[in-house]
Amino acid sequence: GEVNFYLTQFGEGGVGFSYAKFGAGYLNFDDANFGDGGVSFRGAQFGDGNVNFQDAEFGDGNVNFLDAKFGIGEVRFWDAKFGAGDISFWRAKFGNGDVSFLRANFGGGEVDFLGATFGEGKVVFSLAKFGAGEVSFKMARFGDGEVSFKSANFGEGDVTFLGTEFGSGDITF
């Protein structure tokens, strides 16, 4: 099936999908506006199927995908806009589809993929823009697909890949 939040305006309070379980099928947050409060997908389980956050706008609150698990399918954050808050993908697990943050704007907070696991698909951060906060891929694991940070702007904060494991795919910066 399909779960569609296309063009949804969530208001200015916090938005909580923590520990939500989405079934198999297409999950669409394309052009959704999450308001200025925090947004949490902590521990959420995304079923097999594509997950789309293309052109989604996150406000200045923190955005949390801690321990989120994505199934088999493509995960897209193309042109997503994040505000001043911190963004956490700590220990997030992505399935074997492509994962793309193409042209994503990460705002001013910290961006943390500590311990995140990417599957065998292509992982794209090309043309992404990071802000003043620290960017961390510490202890992250990438599968055997291509990994691209081509033309990414890492901003003013420290960037770390300490302990990161890359698979056998091409890596471009």
Coordinates of N, CA and C in Angstrom, one line a residue, residues 107-111 130-135 154-159:
G107 N 21.3 22.8 7.3 CA 21.2 23.9 8.3 C 22.4 24.0 9.2
G108 N 22.2 24.6 10.4 CA 23.3 25.0 11.2 C 23.7 24.0 12.3
G109 N 22.9 23.0 12.6 CA 23.2 22.1 13.7 C 24.1 21.0 13.4
E110 N 24.4 20.2 14.4 CA 25.3 19.0 14.2 C 24.5 18.0 13.3
V111 N 25.3 17.3 12.5 CA 24.7 16.2 11.7 C 25.5 14.9 12.0
F130 N 26.3 21.3 4.3 CA 26.3 21.2 5.7 C 26.6 22.6 6.3
G131 N 26.1 22.9 7.5 CA 26.2 24.2 8.1 C 27.4 24.3 9.0
A132 N 27.2 25.1 10.1 CA 28.3 25.3 11.0 C 28.6 24.2 12.0
G133 N 27.7 23.3 12.2 CA 27.8 22.2 13.2 C 28.7 21.1 12.7
E134 N 29.1 20.3 13.7 CA 30.0 19.1 13.4 C 29.2 18.2 12.5
V135 N 30.0 17.5 11.6 CA 29.4 16.5 10.7 C 30.2 15.2 11.1
F154 N 31.0 21.0 3.1 CA 31.0 20.6 4.5 C 30.9 21.7 5.5
G155 N 30.7 22.9 5.1 CA 30.5 24.0 6.1 C 31.7 24.3 6.9
E156 N 31.4 24.9 8.1 CA 32.5 25.4 9.0 C 32.8 24.4 10.1
G157 N 32.0 23.5 10.4 CA 32.2 22.5 11.5 C 33.2 21.5 11.2
D158 N 33.7 20.8 12.3 CA 34.6 19.7 12.1 C 33.9 18.5 11.4
V159 N 34.6 17.8 10.6 CA 34.1 16.6 9.9 C 34.9 15.4 10.3

